[in-house]
Amino acid sequence: MTETRQEVTVEGLRLELLAKKAIMIPSKSALLIADVHLGKVNHFRKNGIPVPEPAGQNNLKRLSQIIDSEGPKEVIFLGDLFHSSANRAWPEFAEFMAGFPKVKFTLVVGNHDILGRHVFEDAGMTVVDHLKLGPLWLTHDRSERDEMFNLYGHIHPAVRLRGSGKQYLKVPCFFFNLKERYGILPSFGDFTGSHVLKPDKDCVTFVTTGKEVLHV
Amino acid sequence: MQERGLERAQKWFAGRGWKPFSFQEDTWRACLSGKSGMLNAPTGSGKTYAAFIGAALRVLQNDERNSLSGKRGLRILWITPVRALTKDIRRACTEFCEEAGIPWQIAVRTGDTSTAERAKIKKKPPEVLITTPESLHLILASKDSEDYLKQLQFLVADEWHELMGSKRAVLLELALSRLKAISTLQVWGISATIGNMEEAVEVLLGADADRGGHIFIKSNLDKRIKIIPVIPEEIEKFPWAGHLGTKLAEDLLPIIAKSKSTLIFTNTRAQAEIWYQHILNIEPDLAGLIAMHHGSIDRELRDWVEDAIHEGRLKCVVCTSSLDLGVDFRPVETIVQVGSPKGVARFLQRAGRSGHSPGMESTIYFLPTNGLQLVECAALRRAVLRGDMEVRVPYIRSFDVMVQYLVTLAVGDGFFPERIYEEIKSTFSFASISSDEWEWALNFITRGGQSLEAYEEFRKVEVMPDGLYKVNSRRVAMRHRMSIGAIVSDPMLKVKFQKGGYLGTVEEWFVSRLNPGDTFWFAGRPLELIRIKEMTVQVKMSKKKKGAVPSWQGGRMPLSAMLSENLRVKIAELAAGNCTEAEMQAAMPIAETQAKYSHVPGIDEFLIEKIQTREGHHIYMYPFEGRFVHEGMAAVMAYRISKLTPISFSIAVNDYGFELLSDQSIPLEEALADGLFTTDNLTADIQAGLNKTEMARRRFRDIAGIAGLVFKGFPGRQQKEKHLQSSSQLFFDVFRDYESDNLLFKQAFDEIMTFQVEEVRMRNALHRIQKQRTVLMYPEKPTPFCFPILVDRLREKLSSEKLEDRIRKMTLATEK
């Protein structure tokens, strides 16, 4: 059995956690994606650090697959959409969005998104600092407001798993804390790395291998 | 004219009441005759006088001939692997020059040299510059370096044996290839004895060695060595890794007491901290007379310790390999080695730190930190008697270093590829480089590995209209200068008192586990962590006596092949029960316990143990080949077994053997029947095994650092370069996925094949094992042999299961 998605219900809203590192909310027809870090490879190369160029090109391919298969009306990026100051990955992405005229693209600004609001807006995006979506409060990093359930990215969460025979694995994950009412999305982008979190008893964690998403 | 030079040296010696050794006079003559060569002489033999005086006389002769006398300009480069040695060398050189009436400037340039001093050296070149391979590259990375180095006539590579087995030797080889093109250069190496002396000459001299005419001089000074084991009254039958054996510290006190001055060598910095603390605890009278010396302690503190040893003011110093080399410590009478030195050469080098005067006997005490090390002691004794000495395998085709070097040249005056290609081919390391590989490197630094057609934003080295390869961006240049070198270390944080006072450095990962208020031991003091601010750990003295000791990584040296060979002989003696040496007799109880639970392998036997515990199913094999080879062999064995059934292993190794551990039953018997140790398909199985483990990934860490892929940021300017932070891990993955023909990526695998797997050695080991009788035991509980491996937590993994299936069997790791 391949488990390509898992369901969680948060404050009465059904979320689908996709193995491809995004969250689909069918009732809102919204697709949530965090930390794509577009242009990171180009930024490195511009500064003389030779990351293989194709490493940055897969992001758009994966984005397009996921939009095609989920068919959302709105795609909401939870920050760090673009890694650095402008480079040629930006016009590529603007063109990419133009290929989906029926989809609304929204950016919740992250610390890496230094391009300037008008650059995003010129490409047809809606830019916000945070966003209310039903019972959810969408931000890039954790919000200090606690009256709503906070969904964010920024951290690139992963967990360490242990098996018998001294086996360990580090896997990216969706990380929810239902008591403190927050959830964190894994980073979507290639070439982004991850940060290990240590869950306590109030946490619910779903790891993703890119092919399957599993509750642990 | 030659004779006149010689007279000058002889006169100076006579004036000091000395008589030159014949190897010194031979070296002077060889230098004066214009030859290059190698001087094979141990530390403390007067080698500096041999090489420096030879070089100085030759330069004076040349200058007189070319009417350059009195004209300024750099004449002699003295390359040393350790900064600590520069002071001593400078002292020796200055004494000679002053007393022999040579009006030269002698300067030191290392990473410790201040900016002002560097500027001075740059503006007014000294005649003699004492420096490191890294600092030499920094000179090449500066403007007008060619002009600066034009007058150079002589280069001496001191302690060459120390550089030889590292990438720093490649740095020097490359620099030499450039220097030889700039000036007419005589090159000399000074080296202690190693197993591949001839190769050492070839590596240093490069293509010049093939042309012959160079000279090899060996000092005939014999050092006698007395090895005394410190034997515990009661032997722990279950020696385990990490057991530091401070119990035996009591036995050290009389040794320290009766000696004028004692050096206690430990293998790791953490061990040094622990032993220092412990000795002071049991003998408080030593306060003020005992000190500690290791690489993470502040330079000033270390200088103080070195001076104090030199002047005989200290009774005892606990140290690490930081005191292996150089500095003349005449007052030191006794050496103690704590734990296995892992190699014959290192053991001898340390032993040689006592009785530093030529002809004196050196005494070294061997203090085992677990019972099995008593057998190692006997193995060492055997190796020393037989004159066995390790080979230092030189790095070849280190493309990471070459890429760095090319950018270094581009940051300096720039370079024309055709010229540099010829120079690089003349080095030992890159003698086999093909034109395709060369083109790859040029492409890598100019277009970041992309094809010519691709629209490119890549910016590093630019090709100017006249074909000159040059770095024009000041930022790229600055970033590059910051990361020149071939030593890659973990991010380090400074340790400082809140009120000021610098103590040294610790690894970031150690501090990251501490909370404010926690106590840790550093530089021999209990310190309380106040806060971490930027790259500094602020501390104050703690009143607590207990606390964590930083463990600096990278302290795990593998047992050398030479020592392994001797160890196998000694283990077989243990099996046969014919032990003569005291340390072997002391180890007998361990052998008896091992024999009771399992078996002690004789010379024609190969021992495998299969055990089941709560943790899972374990297999132990004991090739006694040393940690590195075991890593490779374990990967191959695990891979071969994993072809029989989907299975996941965690792998642990030590110098005696290795463990394969799985959550499910391991089909060992089936694998043995299938020919587990066969050499058929070995090459393919090694490759497949490596691909499935993390070994290459670990190797790649250094490569990424040296080749400038991973940049740690400017000190104090972390923020600005934040968007360029990444890890070698990420690079490894993207190269694997998108550019697997990248030479740096391939280099990681080549290095494993050269230094760890050593296919030839593995093949030999497997042939040996095939001829041996396999003794498969099923002990009910862990044996003395397997226990140290069982408790080891640093593990490699190999799996033939689907990732998702593995996750299904796992749970969240909750402990710290």
mmCIF file with all atom_site columns, N, CA, C and O in Angstrom, chain A residues 66-87:
data_model
loop_
_atom_site.group_PDB
_atom_site.id
_atom_site.type_symbol
_atom_site.label_atom_id
_atom_site.label_alt_id
_atom_site.label_comp_id
_atom_site.label_asym_id
_atom_site.label_entity_id
_atom_site.label_seq_id
_atom_site.pdbx_PDB_ins_code
_atom_site.Cartn_x
_atom_site.Cartn_y
_atom_site.Cartn_z
_atom_site.occupancy
_atom_site.B_iso_or_equiv
_atom_site.pdbx_formal_charge
_atom_site.auth_seq_id
_atom_site.auth_comp_id
_atom_site.auth_asym_id
_atom_site.auth_atom_id
_atom_site.pdbx_PDB_model_num
ATOM 1  N N  . ILE A 1 66 ? 2.131  19.045 -9.051  1.00 0.00 ? 66 ILE A N  1
ATOM 2  C CA . ILE A 1 66 ? 1.238  19.035 -7.912  1.00 0.00 ? 66 ILE A CA 1
ATOM 3  C C  . ILE A 1 66 ? 0.011  19.919 -8.169  1.00 0.00 ? 66 ILE A C  1
ATOM 4  O O  . ILE A 1 66 ? -1.111 19.594 -7.771  1.00 0.00 ? 66 ILE A O  1
ATOM 5  N N  . ILE A 1 67 ? 0.207  21.033 -8.890  1.00 0.00 ? 67 ILE A N  1
ATOM 6  C CA . ILE A 1 67 ? -0.937 21.896 -9.207  1.00 0.00 ? 67 ILE A CA 1
ATOM 7  C C  . ILE A 1 67 ? -1.874 21.170 -10.182 1.00 0.00 ? 67 ILE A C  1
ATOM 8  O O  . ILE A 1 67 ? -3.093 21.171 -10.029 1.00 0.00 ? 67 ILE A O  1
ATOM 9  N N  . ASP A 1 68 ? -1.255 20.507 -11.158 1.00 0.00 ? 68 ASP A N  1
ATOM 10 C CA . ASP A 1 68 ? -2.069 19.753 -12.117 1.00 0.00 ? 68 ASP A CA 1
ATOM 11 C C  . ASP A 1 68 ? -2.897 18.673 -11.427 1.00 0.00 ? 68 ASP A C  1
ATOM 12 O O  . ASP A 1 68 ? -4.067 18.488 -11.726 1.00 0.00 ? 68 ASP A O  1
ATOM 13 N N  . SER A 1 69 ? -2.265 17.937 -10.510 1.00 0.00 ? 69 SER A N  1
ATOM 14 C CA . SER A 1 69 ? -2.984 16.809 -9.933  1.00 0.00 ? 69 SER A CA 1
ATOM 15 C C  . SER A 1 69 ? -3.997 17.237 -8.873  1.00 0.00 ? 69 SER A C  1
ATOM 16 O O  . SER A 1 69 ? -5.033 16.610 -8.719  1.00 0.00 ? 69 SER A O  1
ATOM 17 N N  . GLU A 1 70 ? -3.748 18.329 -8.139  1.00 0.00 ? 70 GLU A N  1
ATOM 18 C CA . GLU A 1 70 ? -4.681 18.729 -7.081  1.00 0.00 ? 70 GLU A CA 1
ATOM 19 C C  . GLU A 1 70 ? -5.726 19.721 -7.590  1.00 0.00 ? 70 GLU A C  1
ATOM 20 O O  . GLU A 1 70 ? -6.795 19.844 -6.994  1.00 0.00 ? 70 GLU A O  1
ATOM 21 N N  . GLY A 1 71 ? -5.378 20.453 -8.620  1.00 0.00 ? 71 GLY A N  1
ATOM 22 C CA . GLY A 1 71 ? -6.310 21.418 -9.194  1.00 0.00 ? 71 GLY A CA 1
ATOM 23 C C  . GLY A 1 71 ? -6.835 22.467 -8.237  1.00 0.00 ? 71 GLY A C  1
ATOM 24 O O  . GLY A 1 71 ? -8.044 22.720 -8.177  1.00 0.00 ? 71 GLY A O  1
ATOM 25 N N  . PRO A 1 72 ? -5.999 23.143 -7.448  1.00 0.00 ? 72 PRO A N  1
ATOM 26 C CA . PRO A 1 72 ? -6.486 24.148 -6.506  1.00 0.00 ? 72 PRO A CA 1
ATOM 27 C C  . PRO A 1 72 ? -6.855 25.451 -7.226  1.00 0.00 ? 72 PRO A C  1
ATOM 28 O O  . PRO A 1 72 ? -6.348 25.722 -8.309  1.00 0.00 ? 72 PRO A O  1
ATOM 29 N N  . LYS A 1 73 ? -7.742 26.221 -6.579  1.00 0.00 ? 73 LYS A N  1
ATOM 30 C CA . LYS A 1 73 ? -8.034 27.554 -7.122  1.00 0.00 ? 73 LYS A CA 1
ATOM 31 C C  . LYS A 1 73 ? -6.985 28.538 -6.648  1.00 0.00 ? 73 LYS A C  1
ATOM 32 O O  . LYS A 1 73 ? -6.734 29.556 -7.272  1.00 0.00 ? 73 LYS A O  1
ATOM 33 N N  . GLU A 1 74 ? -6.420 28.248 -5.471  1.00 0.00 ? 74 GLU A N  1
ATOM 34 C CA . GLU A 1 74 ? -5.429 29.171 -4.926  1.00 0.00 ? 74 GLU A CA 1
ATOM 35 C C  . GLU A 1 74 ? -4.207 28.397 -4.437  1.00 0.00 ? 74 GLU A C  1
ATOM 36 O O  . GLU A 1 74 ? -4.332 27.334 -3.820  1.00 0.00 ? 74 GLU A O  1
ATOM 37 N N  . VAL A 1 75 ? -3.009 28.937 -4.723  1.00 0.00 ? 75 VAL A N  1
ATOM 38 C CA . VAL A 1 75 ? -1.768 28.373 -4.178  1.00 0.00 ? 75 VAL A CA 1
ATOM 39 C C  . VAL A 1 75 ? -1.191 29.408 -3.221  1.00 0.00 ? 75 VAL A C  1
ATOM 40 O O  . VAL A 1 75 ? -0.970 30.561 -3.598  1.00 0.00 ? 75 VAL A O  1
ATOM 41 N N  . ILE A 1 76 ? -1.009 29.009 -1.975  1.00 0.00 ? 76 ILE A N  1
ATOM 42 C CA . ILE A 1 76 ? -0.502 29.949 -0.968  1.00 0.00 ? 76 ILE A CA 1
ATOM 43 C C  . ILE A 1 76 ? 0.899  29.519 -0.546  1.00 0.00 ? 76 ILE A C  1
ATOM 44 O O  . ILE A 1 76 ? 1.092  28.402 -0.045  1.00 0.00 ? 76 ILE A O  1
ATOM 45 N N  . PHE A 1 77 ? 1.867  30.388 -0.781  1.00 0.00 ? 77 PHE A N  1
ATOM 46 C CA . PHE A 1 77 ? 3.238  30.099 -0.362  1.00 0.00 ? 77 PHE A CA 1
ATOM 47 C C  . PHE A 1 77 ? 3.475  30.682 1.024   1.00 0.00 ? 77 PHE A C  1
ATOM 48 O O  . PHE A 1 77 ? 3.291  31.883 1.232   1.00 0.00 ? 77 PHE A O  1
ATOM 49 N N  . LEU A 1 78 ? 3.893  29.829 1.962   1.00 0.00 ? 78 LEU A N  1
ATOM 50 C CA . LEU A 1 78 ? 4.107  30.305 3.329   1.00 0.00 ? 78 LEU A CA 1
ATOM 51 C C  . LEU A 1 78 ? 5.532  30.815 3.512   1.00 0.00 ? 78 LEU A C  1
ATOM 52 O O  . LEU A 1 78 ? 6.258  30.383 4.407   1.00 0.00 ? 78 LEU A O  1
ATOM 53 N N  . GLY A 1 79 ? 5.951  31.691 2.659   1.00 0.00 ? 79 GLY A N  1
ATOM 54 C CA . GLY A 1 79 ? 7.232  32.370 2.853   1.00 0.00 ? 79 GLY A CA 1
ATOM 55 C C  . GLY A 1 79 ? 8.440  31.665 2.283   1.00 0.00 ? 79 GLY A C  1
ATOM 56 O O  . GLY A 1 79 ? 8.396  30.491 1.944   1.00 0.00 ? 79 GLY A O  1
ATOM 57 N N  . ASP A 1 80 ? 9.530  32.433 2.143   1.00 0.00 ? 80 ASP A N  1
ATOM 58 C CA . ASP A 1 80 ? 10.774 31.957 1.545   1.00 0.00 ? 80 ASP A CA 1
ATOM 59 C C  . ASP A 1 80 ? 10.527 31.295 0.198   1.00 0.00 ? 80 ASP A C  1
ATOM 60 O O  . ASP A 1 80 ? 11.050 30.227 -0.105  1.00 0.00 ? 80 ASP A O  1
ATOM 61 N N  . LEU A 1 81 ? 9.698  32.002 -0.581  1.00 0.00 ? 81 LEU A N  1
ATOM 62 C CA . LEU A 1 81 ? 9.438  31.534 -1.935  1.00 0.00 ? 81 LEU A CA 1
ATOM 63 C C  . LEU A 1 81 ? 10.694 31.725 -2.778  1.00 0.00 ? 81 LEU A C  1
ATOM 64 O O  . LEU A 1 81 ? 11.114 30.852 -3.512  1.00 0.00 ? 81 LEU A O  1
ATOM 65 N N  . PHE A 1 82 ? 11.294 32.925 -2.629  1.00 0.00 ? 82 PHE A N  1
ATOM 66 C CA . PHE A 1 82 ? 12.489 33.233 -3.414  1.00 0.00 ? 82 PHE A CA 1
ATOM 67 C C  . PHE A 1 82 ? 13.662 33.453 -2.467  1.00 0.00 ? 82 PHE A C  1
ATOM 68 O O  . PHE A 1 82 ? 13.556 34.178 -1.492  1.00 0.00 ? 82 PHE A O  1
ATOM 69 N N  . HIS A 1 83 ? 14.802 32.829 -2.776  1.00 0.00 ? 83 HIS A N  1
ATOM 70 C CA . HIS A 1 83 ? 15.884 32.743 -1.802  1.00 0.00 ? 83 HIS A CA 1
ATOM 71 C C  . HIS A 1 83 ? 16.643 34.038 -1.577  1.00 0.00 ? 83 HIS A C  1
ATOM 72 O O  . HIS A 1 83 ? 17.130 34.299 -0.479  1.00 0.00 ? 83 HIS A O  1
ATOM 73 N N  . SER A 1 84 ? 16.780 34.880 -2.620  1.00 0.00 ? 84 SER A N  1
ATOM 74 C CA . SER A 1 84 ? 17.757 35.959 -2.536  1.00 0.00 ? 84 SER A CA 1
ATOM 75 C C  . SER A 1 84 ? 17.290 37.156 -3.344  1.00 0.00 ? 84 SER A C  1
ATOM 76 O O  . SER A 1 84 ? 16.123 37.240 -3.716  1.00 0.00 ? 84 SER A O  1
ATOM 77 N N  . SER A 1 85 ? 18.205 38.057 -3.641  1.00 0.00 ? 85 SER A N  1
ATOM 78 C CA . SER A 1 85 ? 17.890 39.133 -4.573  1.00 0.00 ? 85 SER A CA 1
ATOM 79 C C  . SER A 1 85 ? 17.686 38.524 -5.965  1.00 0.00 ? 85 SER A C  1
ATOM 80 O O  . SER A 1 85 ? 17.985 37.355 -6.181  1.00 0.00 ? 85 SER A O  1
ATOM 81 N N  . ALA A 1 86 ? 17.207 39.353 -6.878  1.00 0.00 ? 86 ALA A N  1
ATOM 82 C CA . ALA A 1 86 ? 16.747 38.810 -8.155  1.00 0.00 ? 86 ALA A CA 1
ATOM 83 C C  . ALA A 1 86 ? 17.854 38.114 -8.939  1.00 0.00 ? 86 ALA A C  1
ATOM 84 O O  . ALA A 1 86 ? 19.008 38.538 -8.928  1.00 0.00 ? 86 ALA A O  1
ATOM 85 N N  . ASN A 1 87 ? 17.489 37.045 -9.566  1.00 0.00 ? 87 ASN A N  1
ATOM 86 C CA . ASN A 1 87 ? 18.344 36.422 -10.567 1.00 0.00 ? 87 ASN A CA 1
ATOM 87 C C  . ASN A 1 87 ? 17.402 35.794 -11.585 1.00 0.00 ? 87 ASN A C  1
ATOM 88 O O  . ASN A 1 87 ? 16.184 35.942 -11.502 1.00 0.00 ? 87 ASN A O  1
#
